[in-house]
Amino acid sequence: MPFGGLIFLTSGLYMGWSLGANDAANIFGTAVGTRMVPFRTAAIISIIFITLGAVVSGGGAAHGLGALGAVNALPGSFVVSLCAAFTVMWMTKAGLPVSTTQAIVGAIIGWNLFSGYATDQDALTRIVGTWIFGPLLGAGIAFLLFFLVRFLLGRFNIHLIRLDKYTRTALILAGMFGAYSLGANNMANVVGVFVEASPFTDIRLFGFTFTGTQQLFMVGGLAAGVGVATYSKKVMLTVGSKLFKLSPITAFVVIVSTALVLFLFASQGLKEAMESVGLPSFPLVPVSQSQAAVGSILGVGIAKGGRNLNLALLRNIVLGWVATPLMAALLTYVALFIMQNVFMQVVYV
Amino acid sequence: MMGRKEGLKRLLTSKAKTLELEIEQYLGLIDQSALLLEEAIKKYLNDRFEEFEKKSAEVKETERQADELRRQITHRLYAEMLIPDSRGDVLGLLETTDNLADVAKRVANHFSTEKPEIYPFLKDDFRELTEISIKAVHELTLAVRAFFRDVYRVTEHLDKVHFWEHEADEVEDRLKRKAFEAPDIREFSKRVHMRYFAERISLLADEAEAVAERLAISAIKRNL
């Protein structure tokens, strides 16, 4: 692999780092913030399962993203990823809600516009559709799950002390699932734009083939791991104590329902199983984890009788749908122009 | 084979289970101290002073045991990092519940040292006041038990605590009025003495209500 390839991957690594620092923190935020699960345990689980999800099942959503626009030159991928990352960073700093998914979609459209490739309308509709459907689905699942958990708790009358023990175990299991789903679904945002222009080649070892794409996903997973290890603790403590004040049990409901949403939009196996029995299946595209989480939190809020419903959260979601892709697309367009005409790099072929 | 299985089960559940048992035991002691006080006061009112002293000593011993057990529970909760989320609530609850045993001990002690002369026409009222105050305490221990195991039933018990506390207030008031209006009591100091003991006994119900207020908030927090 040429050295230049590595340099161009850095923006993807940064996106991976951000995924590990922010999104992984959403999974274990309440658990760590309320000291139910020690940070070390949460970090190790996140790193292992994000990477596992990315390598095993990350391809599906990346393919869905690739259908939107196949960024086919490495310097182009670099710019797309960097601009998405920059949008995320800038909007986070401005205190606006942001999703990596929407940023990367906007950036890809920016690349499409610049390179003159047509944006696949079907793919775009599919992806944007999930932005609306994802939070709704999250709300629905969380709503049902909340009642199920409450029913079970009411039925078995578990002593507070023992319940605490079970809750810890449940939070760890849910965290594993959450991290796996995050890797499977959202790693596409990190490395998806590098798939077409991947600098990796297939490696054959002991009769197994480790494809270039899988290597790419593993690198993304490792970058996320670095994000978890270096920065997520701070975010976890914020999530656990300020942003969403959830009890450990409601946190469990939110984590599981968010993870289910991401999983549904990432699992090739599930898609095939549903299609084989003639059921409509979920498109394999990246969905926003934070918005699925907000949807789930609203679902729990409604299940609780809608007293503490924060409608500003809803408004923020809609704002994110519009502002993030627009900004990312604009930024990418300008950056590609600079890359092509100032740095003399080929940004599309 | 069976033994190994049981050993494994114990290894897995011991920490939580031990603590559960200790909390149950602790609440049992609180309940017991109140019941022993009731017995003690009844003996006193029936002029069986020797038996009263015996019961009074038992109240003291029960309070000591509860205190020790509470310290052990507190230590276990911190040392073994259990229920971090509701630890503050639980510790506060156990601490304020401990006040009940403390009040019981002090009431018994006051009777023992001051030996108040209870006038016959007030005896029934004192008996009733004691019974009602103990009922408030008992209902409170039920509420605390429900908090740990069946949080949706806490309110049911708390309502009863409030009811008995209110009843206790009424009997206390009636008793005090009788004491101050009765021509049989000649010395003012003796009237004041009757008032003092009525208030002491009623303090049990007041303390139970104070814990109940706290418990109500903790229970809302636990309602998912």
PDB file of N, CA and C in Angstrom, chain A residues 34-36 146 149-150 153-154 156-165 168 246-250 304, chain B residues 12-13 15-17 19-20 23-24 77 81-86 90 147-150 152 222-224:
ATOM      1  N   THR A  34     -23.907   6.002  36.172  1.00  0.00           N
ATOM      2  CA  THR A  34     -24.515   5.633  37.452  1.00  0.00           C
ATOM      3  C   THR A  34     -23.668   4.599  38.197  1.00  0.00           C
ATOM      4  N   ARG A  35     -22.487   4.328  37.679  1.00  0.00           N
ATOM      5  CA  ARG A  35     -21.530   3.386  38.300  1.00  0.00           C
ATOM      6  C   ARG A  35     -22.036   1.966  38.381  1.00  0.00           C
ATOM      7  N   MET A  36     -22.974   1.624  37.523  1.00  0.00           N
ATOM      8  CA  MET A  36     -23.441   0.237  37.525  1.00  0.00           C
ATOM      9  C   MET A  36     -22.392  -0.645  36.852  1.00  0.00           C
ATOM     10  N   PHE A 146     -40.619  -1.251  27.243  1.00  0.00           N
ATOM     11  CA  PHE A 146     -40.833  -0.657  28.566  1.00  0.00           C
ATOM     12  C   PHE A 146     -41.945  -1.401  29.311  1.00  0.00           C
ATOM     13  N   VAL A 149     -40.827  -4.951  30.292  1.00  0.00           N
ATOM     14  CA  VAL A 149     -39.943  -4.955  31.467  1.00  0.00           C
ATOM     15  C   VAL A 149     -40.749  -4.671  32.727  1.00  0.00           C
ATOM     16  N   ARG A 150     -41.657  -3.706  32.637  1.00  0.00           N
ATOM     17  CA  ARG A 150     -42.447  -3.360  33.803  1.00  0.00           C
ATOM     18  C   ARG A 150     -43.354  -4.515  34.232  1.00  0.00           C
ATOM     19  N   LEU A 153     -41.134  -7.095  35.922  1.00  0.00           N
ATOM     20  CA  LEU A 153     -40.714  -6.663  37.255  1.00  0.00           C
ATOM     21  C   LEU A 153     -41.870  -6.748  38.247  1.00  0.00           C
ATOM     22  N   GLY A 154     -43.055  -6.367  37.772  1.00  0.00           N
ATOM     23  CA  GLY A 154     -44.231  -6.395  38.636  1.00  0.00           C
ATOM     24  C   GLY A 154     -44.620  -7.825  38.990  1.00  0.00           C
ATOM     25  N   PHE A 156     -42.552 -10.572  39.114  1.00  0.00           N
ATOM     26  CA  PHE A 156     -41.618 -11.382  39.902  1.00  0.00           C
ATOM     27  C   PHE A 156     -41.195 -10.753  41.227  1.00  0.00           C
ATOM     28  N   ASN A 157     -41.552  -9.494  41.456  1.00  0.00           N
ATOM     29  CA  ASN A 157     -41.214  -8.839  42.727  1.00  0.00           C
ATOM     30  C   ASN A 157     -39.784  -9.116  43.186  1.00  0.00           C
ATOM     31  N   ILE A 158     -38.848  -8.736  42.381  1.00  0.00           N
ATOM     32  CA  ILE A 158     -37.448  -9.018  42.704  1.00  0.00           C
ATOM     33  C   ILE A 158     -36.951  -8.005  43.732  1.00  0.00           C
ATOM     34  N   HIS A 159     -36.246  -8.491  44.716  1.00  0.00           N
ATOM     35  CA  HIS A 159     -35.704  -7.617  45.756  1.00  0.00           C
ATOM     36  C   HIS A 159     -34.720  -6.620  45.138  1.00  0.00           C
ATOM     37  N   LEU A 160     -34.772  -5.397  45.653  1.00  0.00           N
ATOM     38  CA  LEU A 160     -33.941  -4.314  45.102  1.00  0.00           C
ATOM     39  C   LEU A 160     -32.479  -4.719  44.919  1.00  0.00           C
ATOM     40  N   ILE A 161     -31.948  -5.410  45.901  1.00  0.00           N
ATOM     41  CA  ILE A 161     -30.530  -5.787  45.859  1.00  0.00           C
ATOM     42  C   ILE A 161     -30.271  -6.766  44.707  1.00  0.00           C
ATOM     43  N   ARG A 162     -31.158  -7.730  44.571  1.00  0.00           N
ATOM     44  CA  ARG A 162     -30.953  -8.707  43.504  1.00  0.00           C
ATOM     45  C   ARG A 162     -31.241  -8.086  42.143  1.00  0.00           C
ATOM     46  N   LEU A 163     -32.220  -7.196  42.131  1.00  0.00           N
ATOM     47  CA  LEU A 163     -32.561  -6.504  40.889  1.00  0.00           C
ATOM     48  C   LEU A 163     -31.344  -5.724  40.379  1.00  0.00           C
ATOM     49  N   ASP A 164     -30.623  -5.159  41.325  1.00  0.00           N
ATOM     50  CA  ASP A 164     -29.420  -4.407  40.983  1.00  0.00           C
ATOM     51  C   ASP A 164     -28.430  -5.300  40.255  1.00  0.00           C
ATOM     52  N   LYS A 165     -28.294  -6.510  40.770  1.00  0.00           N
ATOM     53  CA  LYS A 165     -27.356  -7.457  40.161  1.00  0.00           C
ATOM     54  C   LYS A 165     -27.809  -7.819  38.735  1.00  0.00           C
ATOM     55  N   ARG A 168     -27.244  -4.959  36.290  1.00  0.00           N
ATOM     56  CA  ARG A 168     -25.866  -4.848  35.805  1.00  0.00           C
ATOM     57  C   ARG A 168     -25.604  -5.819  34.664  1.00  0.00           C
ATOM     58  N   LEU A 246     -31.614   8.946  32.861  1.00  0.00           N
ATOM     59  CA  LEU A 246     -32.389   7.715  32.853  1.00  0.00           C
ATOM     60  C   LEU A 246     -32.004   6.872  34.053  1.00  0.00           C
ATOM     61  N   SER A 247     -32.966   6.078  34.505  1.00  0.00           N
ATOM     62  CA  SER A 247     -32.615   5.115  35.547  1.00  0.00           C
ATOM     63  C   SER A 247     -31.944   3.944  34.837  1.00  0.00           C
ATOM     64  N   PRO A 248     -31.161   3.135  35.557  1.00  0.00           N
ATOM     65  CA  PRO A 248     -30.491   2.026  34.885  1.00  0.00           C
ATOM     66  C   PRO A 248     -31.448   1.139  34.093  1.00  0.00           C
ATOM     67  N   ILE A 249     -32.658   0.936  34.620  1.00  0.00           N
ATOM     68  CA  ILE A 249     -33.580   0.031  33.911  1.00  0.00           C
ATOM     69  C   ILE A 249     -34.115   0.668  32.631  1.00  0.00           C
ATOM     70  N   THR A 250     -34.471   1.957  32.696  1.00  0.00           N
ATOM     71  CA  THR A 250     -34.924   2.592  31.453  1.00  0.00           C
ATOM     72  C   THR A 250     -33.757   2.703  30.471  1.00  0.00           C
ATOM     73  N   LYS A 304     -44.469   6.201  29.764  1.00  0.00           N
ATOM     74  CA  LYS A 304     -44.606   6.643  31.155  1.00  0.00           C
ATOM     75  C   LYS A 304     -45.768   7.606  31.326  1.00  0.00           C
TER      76      LYS A 304
ATOM     77  N   LEU B  12     -22.601 -17.758  43.809  1.00  0.00           N
ATOM     78  CA  LEU B  12     -23.122 -16.761  42.867  1.00  0.00           C
ATOM     79  C   LEU B  12     -24.081 -15.779  43.524  1.00  0.00           C
ATOM     80  N   THR B  13     -24.851 -16.279  44.490  1.00  0.00           N
ATOM     81  CA  THR B  13     -25.885 -15.395  45.031  1.00  0.00           C
ATOM     82  C   THR B  13     -25.562 -14.859  46.412  1.00  0.00           C
ATOM     83  N   LYS B  15     -23.551 -12.729  48.016  1.00  0.00           N
ATOM     84  CA  LYS B  15     -23.456 -11.304  48.371  1.00  0.00           C
ATOM     85  C   LYS B  15     -24.825 -10.650  48.432  1.00  0.00           C
ATOM     86  N   ALA B  16     -25.564 -10.773  47.331  1.00  0.00           N
ATOM     87  CA  ALA B  16     -26.871 -10.133  47.260  1.00  0.00           C
ATOM     88  C   ALA B  16     -27.819 -10.725  48.282  1.00  0.00           C
ATOM     89  N   LYS B  17     -27.777 -12.057  48.389  1.00  0.00           N
ATOM     90  CA  LYS B  17     -28.723 -12.729  49.269  1.00  0.00           C
ATOM     91  C   LYS B  17     -28.444 -12.403  50.738  1.00  0.00           C
ATOM     92  N   LEU B  19     -27.150  -9.762  51.924  1.00  0.00           N
ATOM     93  CA  LEU B  19     -27.592  -8.396  52.168  1.00  0.00           C
ATOM     94  C   LEU B  19     -29.115  -8.322  52.286  1.00  0.00           C
ATOM     95  N   GLU B  20     -29.780  -9.054  51.394  1.00  0.00           N
ATOM     96  CA  GLU B  20     -31.249  -9.090  51.449  1.00  0.00           C
ATOM     97  C   GLU B  20     -31.714  -9.575  52.812  1.00  0.00           C
ATOM     98  N   ILE B  23     -31.112  -6.989  55.542  1.00  0.00           N
ATOM     99  CA  ILE B  23     -32.083  -5.886  55.517  1.00  0.00           C
ATOM    100  C   ILE B  23     -33.412  -6.344  56.131  1.00  0.00           C
ATOM    101  N   GLU B  24     -33.833  -7.551  55.761  1.00  0.00           N
ATOM    102  CA  GLU B  24     -35.071  -8.113  56.327  1.00  0.00           C
ATOM    103  C   GLU B  24     -34.961  -8.204  57.845  1.00  0.00           C
ATOM    104  N   LEU B  77     -22.774  -2.326  51.677  1.00  0.00           N
ATOM    105  CA  LEU B  77     -23.224  -1.600  50.472  1.00  0.00           C
ATOM    106  C   LEU B  77     -22.071  -0.841  49.833  1.00  0.00           C
ATOM    107  N   MET B  81     -19.754  -2.331  46.583  1.00  0.00           N
ATOM    108  CA  MET B  81     -20.219  -1.514  45.451  1.00  0.00           C
ATOM    109  C   MET B  81     -21.615  -1.906  44.972  1.00  0.00           C
ATOM    110  N   LEU B  82     -22.506  -2.177  45.926  1.00  0.00           N
ATOM    111  CA  LEU B  82     -23.844  -2.592  45.499  1.00  0.00           C
ATOM    112  C   LEU B  82     -24.772  -1.389  45.329  1.00  0.00           C
ATOM    113  N   ILE B  83     -25.820  -1.589  44.551  1.00  0.00           N
ATOM    114  CA  ILE B  83     -26.831  -0.573  44.211  1.00  0.00           C
ATOM    115  C   ILE B  83     -26.307   0.875  44.205  1.00  0.00           C
ATOM    116  N   PRO B  84     -25.314   1.159  43.353  1.00  0.00           N
ATOM    117  CA  PRO B  84     -24.765   2.517  43.336  1.00  0.00           C
ATOM    118  C   PRO B  84     -25.833   3.570  43.054  1.00  0.00           C
ATOM    119  N   ASP B  85     -26.820   3.191  42.261  1.00  0.00           N
ATOM    120  CA  ASP B  85     -27.820   4.157  41.827  1.00  0.00           C
ATOM    121  C   ASP B  85     -28.750   4.576  42.963  1.00  0.00           C
ATOM    122  N   SER B  86     -29.155   3.622  43.782  1.00  0.00           N
ATOM    123  CA  SER B  86     -30.109   3.966  44.842  1.00  0.00           C
ATOM    124  C   SER B  86     -29.497   3.819  46.229  1.00  0.00           C
ATOM    125  N   VAL B  90     -31.288   4.269  49.931  1.00  0.00           N
ATOM    126  CA  VAL B  90     -31.426   3.119  50.828  1.00  0.00           C
ATOM    127  C   VAL B  90     -30.751   3.410  52.172  1.00  0.00           C
ATOM    128  N   PHE B 147     -40.882  -1.386  49.618  1.00  0.00           N
ATOM    129  CA  PHE B 147     -39.951  -0.594  48.804  1.00  0.00           C
ATOM    130  C   PHE B 147     -38.886  -1.496  48.189  1.00  0.00           C
ATOM    131  N   PHE B 148     -38.432  -2.471  48.941  1.00  0.00           N
ATOM    132  CA  PHE B 148     -37.383  -3.356  48.435  1.00  0.00           C
ATOM    133  C   PHE B 148     -37.915  -4.405  47.468  1.00  0.00           C
ATOM    134  N   ARG B 149     -39.140  -4.831  47.688  1.00  0.00           N
ATOM    135  CA  ARG B 149     -39.578  -6.004  46.945  1.00  0.00           C
ATOM    136  C   ARG B 149     -40.756  -5.747  46.004  1.00  0.00           C
ATOM    137  N   ASP B 150     -41.626  -4.820  46.382  1.00  0.00           N
ATOM    138  CA  ASP B 150     -42.882  -4.670  45.629  1.00  0.00           C
ATOM    139  C   ASP B 150     -43.273  -3.192  45.655  1.00  0.00           C
ATOM    140  N   TYR B 152     -44.752  -1.041  44.035  1.00  0.00           N
ATOM    141  CA  TYR B 152     -46.078  -0.495  43.727  1.00  0.00           C
ATOM    142  C   TYR B 152     -47.021  -0.517  44.936  1.00  0.00           C
ATOM    143  N   ARG B 222     -38.041   4.953  42.286  1.00  0.00           N
ATOM    144  CA  ARG B 222     -37.877   3.544  41.915  1.00  0.00           C
ATOM    145  C   ARG B 222     -38.919   3.079  40.912  1.00  0.00           C
ATOM    146  N   ASN B 223     -39.975   3.847  40.732  1.00  0.00           N
ATOM    147  CA  ASN B 223     -41.030   3.454  39.798  1.00  0.00           C
ATOM    148  C   ASN B 223     -40.555   3.549  38.364  1.00  0.00           C
ATOM    149  N   LEU B 224     -39.480   2.884  38.025  1.00  0.00           N
ATOM    150  CA  LEU B 224     -38.845   2.913  36.706  1.00  0.00           C
ATOM    151  C   LEU B 224     -38.497   4.321  36.267  1.00  0.00           C
TER     152      LEU B 224
END
